[in-house]
Amino acid sequence: MTEKLTNEQFTETAFIFEKANGNSHSEYEKRIIAESKLTKFKPTELEKIIVDGLNSGIYKNEEERVSGYWSLSKIGNQNLISEFKKWLRAELENENGIAVFQILVALDRLDEPAFNKNRTGRGVDETELNLRDAKEYLNKNSAQQRV
């Protein structure tokens, strides 16, 4: 059975990923990490737990999936790009605007040009622009794969 993380655990995981990447934390964040039961896992194990959970469909509501995508965006693993693309396609098909935005941000953090380069701002509330950018990104990438 795949382990299901809570929203609080996704936050803990994000802080653990950031710490593994050498980011400094506030006292509050350090306390969250210190009190977390998740520190018994290596960052790569936590990453696998989240990816497996997202892929198995145990996160039924969008808010949970958004937390998972957000947490994974903190690890900086380029190998996750193909997973993010797959999830982006699924979230786009279901018109889950918040999840689409979070995945676009995650891809952007991995140096993937997911947002249209002519956009001046990026907001979760810019749903139409985010959906458009997601479609353009996926179309561009599928066209490149066919070449």
PDB file of C-alpha atoms in Angstrom:
ATOM      1  CA  MET A   1       0.000   0.000   0.000  1.00  0.00           C
ATOM      2  CA  THR A   2       1.196   3.491  -0.800  1.00  0.00           C
ATOM      3  CA  GLU A   3       1.677   5.796   2.170  1.00  0.00           C
ATOM      4  CA  LYS A   4      -0.584   8.845   2.106  1.00  0.00           C
ATOM      5  CA  LEU A   5       0.856  12.091   3.412  1.00  0.00           C
ATOM      6  CA  THR A   6      -1.193  14.843   5.029  1.00  0.00           C
ATOM      7  CA  ASN A   7      -0.943  18.505   4.001  1.00  0.00           C
ATOM      8  CA  GLU A   8       1.189  19.127   7.103  1.00  0.00           C
ATOM      9  CA  GLN A   9       3.517  16.311   6.087  1.00  0.00           C
ATOM     10  CA  PHE A  10       3.817  17.797   2.583  1.00  0.00           C
ATOM     11  CA  THR A  11       4.988  21.018   4.247  1.00  0.00           C
ATOM     12  CA  GLU A  12       7.484  19.090   6.363  1.00  0.00           C
ATOM     13  CA  THR A  13       8.698  17.265   3.256  1.00  0.00           C
ATOM     14  CA  ALA A  14       9.153  20.529   1.343  1.00  0.00           C
ATOM     15  CA  PHE A  15      11.290  21.898   4.184  1.00  0.00           C
ATOM     16  CA  ILE A  16      13.318  18.656   4.279  1.00  0.00           C
ATOM     17  CA  PHE A  17      13.890  18.897   0.499  1.00  0.00           C
ATOM     18  CA  GLU A  18      14.963  22.528   0.819  1.00  0.00           C
ATOM     19  CA  LYS A  19      17.340  21.656   3.661  1.00  0.00           C
ATOM     20  CA  ALA A  20      18.855  18.859   1.540  1.00  0.00           C
ATOM     21  CA  ASN A  21      19.435  21.456  -1.193  1.00  0.00           C
ATOM     22  CA  GLY A  22      21.312  23.696   1.242  1.00  0.00           C
ATOM     23  CA  ASN A  23      18.596  26.318   1.768  1.00  0.00           C
ATOM     24  CA  SER A  24      18.578  28.070   5.115  1.00  0.00           C
ATOM     25  CA  HIS A  25      15.430  28.025   7.210  1.00  0.00           C
ATOM     26  CA  SER A  26      13.718  30.196   9.768  1.00  0.00           C
ATOM     27  CA  GLU A  27      13.506  29.014  13.370  1.00  0.00           C
ATOM     28  CA  TYR A  28       9.897  27.990  12.725  1.00  0.00           C
ATOM     29  CA  GLU A  29      10.892  25.856   9.730  1.00  0.00           C
ATOM     30  CA  LYS A  30      13.787  24.311  11.652  1.00  0.00           C
ATOM     31  CA  ARG A  31      11.384  23.372  14.442  1.00  0.00           C
ATOM     32  CA  ILE A  32       8.960  21.793  11.943  1.00  0.00           C
ATOM     33  CA  ILE A  33      11.810  19.703  10.529  1.00  0.00           C
ATOM     34  CA  ALA A  34      13.099  18.748  13.995  1.00  0.00           C
ATOM     35  CA  GLU A  35       9.635  17.630  15.149  1.00  0.00           C
ATOM     36  CA  SER A  36       8.837  15.783  11.936  1.00  0.00           C
ATOM     37  CA  LYS A  37       8.570  12.013  12.007  1.00  0.00           C
ATOM     38  CA  LEU A  38       9.530  12.119   8.316  1.00  0.00           C
ATOM     39  CA  THR A  39      13.195  12.853   9.022  1.00  0.00           C
ATOM     40  CA  LYS A  40      13.720   9.082   9.367  1.00  0.00           C
ATOM     41  CA  PHE A  41      13.388   8.974   5.560  1.00  0.00           C
ATOM     42  CA  LYS A  42      16.019  10.069   3.065  1.00  0.00           C
ATOM     43  CA  PRO A  43      14.847  12.852   0.708  1.00  0.00           C
ATOM     44  CA  THR A  44      14.868  10.353  -2.175  1.00  0.00           C
ATOM     45  CA  GLU A  45      12.561   8.043  -0.200  1.00  0.00           C
ATOM     46  CA  LEU A  46      10.164  10.911   0.533  1.00  0.00           C
ATOM     47  CA  GLU A  47      10.216  11.854  -3.148  1.00  0.00           C
ATOM     48  CA  LYS A  48       9.300   8.275  -4.097  1.00  0.00           C
ATOM     49  CA  ILE A  49       6.465   8.165  -1.526  1.00  0.00           C
ATOM     50  CA  ILE A  50       4.943  11.335  -3.007  1.00  0.00           C
ATOM     51  CA  VAL A  51       5.408  10.304  -6.650  1.00  0.00           C
ATOM     52  CA  ASP A  52       3.958   6.844  -5.977  1.00  0.00           C
ATOM     53  CA  GLY A  53       1.030   8.406  -4.116  1.00  0.00           C
ATOM     54  CA  LEU A  54       0.269  10.840  -6.932  1.00  0.00           C
ATOM     55  CA  ASN A  55       0.583   8.102  -9.554  1.00  0.00           C
ATOM     56  CA  SER A  56      -1.614   5.661  -7.642  1.00  0.00           C
ATOM     57  CA  GLY A  57      -4.447   8.181  -7.336  1.00  0.00           C
ATOM     58  CA  ILE A  58      -4.722   8.144  -3.533  1.00  0.00           C
ATOM     59  CA  TYR A  59      -4.906  11.943  -3.483  1.00  0.00           C
ATOM     60  CA  LYS A  60      -8.502  12.385  -4.567  1.00  0.00           C
ATOM     61  CA  ASN A  61      -8.909  16.121  -4.046  1.00  0.00           C
ATOM     62  CA  GLU A  62      -7.040  18.829  -5.879  1.00  0.00           C
ATOM     63  CA  GLU A  63      -5.748  20.473  -2.709  1.00  0.00           C
ATOM     64  CA  GLU A  64      -3.862  17.321  -1.711  1.00  0.00           C
ATOM     65  CA  ARG A  65      -2.333  16.928  -5.172  1.00  0.00           C
ATOM     66  CA  VAL A  66      -1.348  20.614  -5.245  1.00  0.00           C
ATOM     67  CA  SER A  67       0.478  20.100  -1.931  1.00  0.00           C
ATOM     68  CA  GLY A  68       2.265  17.099  -3.418  1.00  0.00           C
ATOM     69  CA  TYR A  69       3.314  18.998  -6.546  1.00  0.00           C
ATOM     70  CA  TRP A  70       4.447  21.956  -4.435  1.00  0.00           C
ATOM     71  CA  SER A  71       6.505  19.736  -2.158  1.00  0.00           C
ATOM     72  CA  LEU A  72       8.145  17.951  -5.101  1.00  0.00           C
ATOM     73  CA  SER A  73       8.965  21.298  -6.696  1.00  0.00           C
ATOM     74  CA  LYS A  74      11.337  21.930  -3.773  1.00  0.00           C
ATOM     75  CA  ILE A  75      13.608  18.952  -4.433  1.00  0.00           C
ATOM     76  CA  GLY A  76      14.965  20.224  -7.753  1.00  0.00           C
ATOM     77  CA  ASN A  77      15.122  16.813  -9.415  1.00  0.00           C
ATOM     78  CA  GLN A  78      15.246  17.158 -13.214  1.00  0.00           C
ATOM     79  CA  ASN A  79      14.193  13.500 -13.505  1.00  0.00           C
ATOM     80  CA  LEU A  80      10.737  14.541 -12.317  1.00  0.00           C
ATOM     81  CA  ILE A  81      10.066  16.597 -15.466  1.00  0.00           C
ATOM     82  CA  SER A  82       8.413  13.660 -17.266  1.00  0.00           C
ATOM     83  CA  GLU A  83       6.209  12.993 -14.216  1.00  0.00           C
ATOM     84  CA  PHE A  84       5.219  16.666 -14.010  1.00  0.00           C
ATOM     85  CA  LYS A  85       4.323  16.620 -17.728  1.00  0.00           C
ATOM     86  CA  LYS A  86       2.126  13.556 -17.226  1.00  0.00           C
ATOM     87  CA  TRP A  87       0.394  15.136 -14.222  1.00  0.00           C
ATOM     88  CA  LEU A  88       0.010  18.430 -16.088  1.00  0.00           C
ATOM     89  CA  ARG A  89      -1.776  16.660 -18.934  1.00  0.00           C
ATOM     90  CA  ALA A  90      -4.188  14.973 -16.480  1.00  0.00           C
ATOM     91  CA  GLU A  91      -4.876  18.131 -14.466  1.00  0.00           C
ATOM     92  CA  LEU A  92      -5.371  20.138 -17.669  1.00  0.00           C
ATOM     93  CA  GLU A  93      -7.886  17.590 -18.997  1.00  0.00           C
ATOM     94  CA  ASN A  94      -9.849  17.993 -15.766  1.00  0.00           C
ATOM     95  CA  GLU A  95      -9.449  21.798 -15.848  1.00  0.00           C
ATOM     96  CA  ASN A  96      -7.978  21.860 -12.335  1.00  0.00           C
ATOM     97  CA  GLY A  97      -6.608  25.388 -12.532  1.00  0.00           C
ATOM     98  CA  ILE A  98      -4.797  25.480  -9.198  1.00  0.00           C
ATOM     99  CA  ALA A  99      -3.040  22.160  -9.843  1.00  0.00           C
ATOM    100  CA  VAL A 100      -2.103  23.280 -13.366  1.00  0.00           C
ATOM    101  CA  PHE A 101      -0.573  26.479 -11.963  1.00  0.00           C
ATOM    102  CA  GLN A 102       1.419  24.591  -9.320  1.00  0.00           C
ATOM    103  CA  ILE A 103       2.825  22.179 -11.909  1.00  0.00           C
ATOM    104  CA  LEU A 104       3.762  25.086 -14.206  1.00  0.00           C
ATOM    105  CA  VAL A 105       5.642  26.642 -11.258  1.00  0.00           C
ATOM    106  CA  ALA A 106       7.352  23.317 -10.527  1.00  0.00           C
ATOM    107  CA  LEU A 107       8.439  22.946 -14.156  1.00  0.00           C
ATOM    108  CA  ASP A 108       9.667  26.533 -14.162  1.00  0.00           C
ATOM    109  CA  ARG A 109      11.783  25.790 -11.079  1.00  0.00           C
ATOM    110  CA  LEU A 110      13.342  22.923 -13.047  1.00  0.00           C
ATOM    111  CA  ASP A 111      14.309  25.383 -15.811  1.00  0.00           C
ATOM    112  CA  GLU A 112      11.524  24.183 -18.086  1.00  0.00           C
ATOM    113  CA  PRO A 113       9.971  27.153 -19.954  1.00  0.00           C
ATOM    114  CA  ALA A 114       6.404  26.245 -18.989  1.00  0.00           C
ATOM    115  CA  PHE A 115       4.984  29.772 -18.842  1.00  0.00           C
ATOM    116  CA  ASN A 116       4.585  31.835 -21.997  1.00  0.00           C
ATOM    117  CA  LYS A 117       7.676  34.053 -22.244  1.00  0.00           C
ATOM    118  CA  ASN A 118       5.534  37.133 -22.976  1.00  0.00           C
ATOM    119  CA  ARG A 119       3.626  36.968 -19.691  1.00  0.00           C
ATOM    120  CA  THR A 120       4.350  39.793 -17.297  1.00  0.00           C
ATOM    121  CA  GLY A 121       2.913  38.144 -14.203  1.00  0.00           C
ATOM    122  CA  ARG A 122       2.116  34.717 -12.877  1.00  0.00           C
ATOM    123  CA  GLY A 123      -0.773  34.149 -10.570  1.00  0.00           C
ATOM    124  CA  VAL A 124      -2.862  31.231  -9.477  1.00  0.00           C
ATOM    125  CA  ASP A 125      -5.912  33.405 -10.187  1.00  0.00           C
ATOM    126  CA  GLU A 126      -4.928  33.812 -13.870  1.00  0.00           C
ATOM    127  CA  THR A 127      -6.670  30.558 -14.711  1.00  0.00           C
ATOM    128  CA  GLU A 128      -7.228  31.118 -18.437  1.00  0.00           C
ATOM    129  CA  LEU A 129      -3.612  32.163 -18.995  1.00  0.00           C
ATOM    130  CA  ASN A 130      -2.332  29.220 -16.958  1.00  0.00           C
ATOM    131  CA  LEU A 131      -4.501  26.740 -18.889  1.00  0.00           C
ATOM    132  CA  ARG A 132      -3.376  28.302 -22.177  1.00  0.00           C
ATOM    133  CA  ASP A 133       0.285  28.125 -21.163  1.00  0.00           C
ATOM    134  CA  ALA A 134      -0.100  24.495 -20.083  1.00  0.00           C
ATOM    135  CA  LYS A 135      -1.651  23.581 -23.452  1.00  0.00           C
ATOM    136  CA  GLU A 136       1.093  25.424 -25.354  1.00  0.00           C
ATOM    137  CA  TYR A 137       3.810  23.803 -23.248  1.00  0.00           C
ATOM    138  CA  LEU A 138       2.439  20.277 -23.726  1.00  0.00           C
ATOM    139  CA  ASN A 139       1.804  20.803 -27.464  1.00  0.00           C
ATOM    140  CA  LYS A 140       5.308  22.184 -27.968  1.00  0.00           C
ATOM    141  CA  ASN A 141       6.856  19.279 -26.092  1.00  0.00           C
ATOM    142  CA  SER A 142       4.849  16.590 -27.887  1.00  0.00           C
ATOM    143  CA  ALA A 143       5.785  18.194 -31.242  1.00  0.00           C
ATOM    144  CA  GLN A 144       9.474  18.108 -30.278  1.00  0.00           C
ATOM    145  CA  GLN A 145       9.225  14.425 -29.353  1.00  0.00           C
ATOM    146  CA  ARG A 146       7.848  13.596 -32.803  1.00  0.00           C
ATOM    147  CA  VAL A 147      10.823  15.214 -34.566  1.00  0.00           C
TER     148      VAL A 147
END
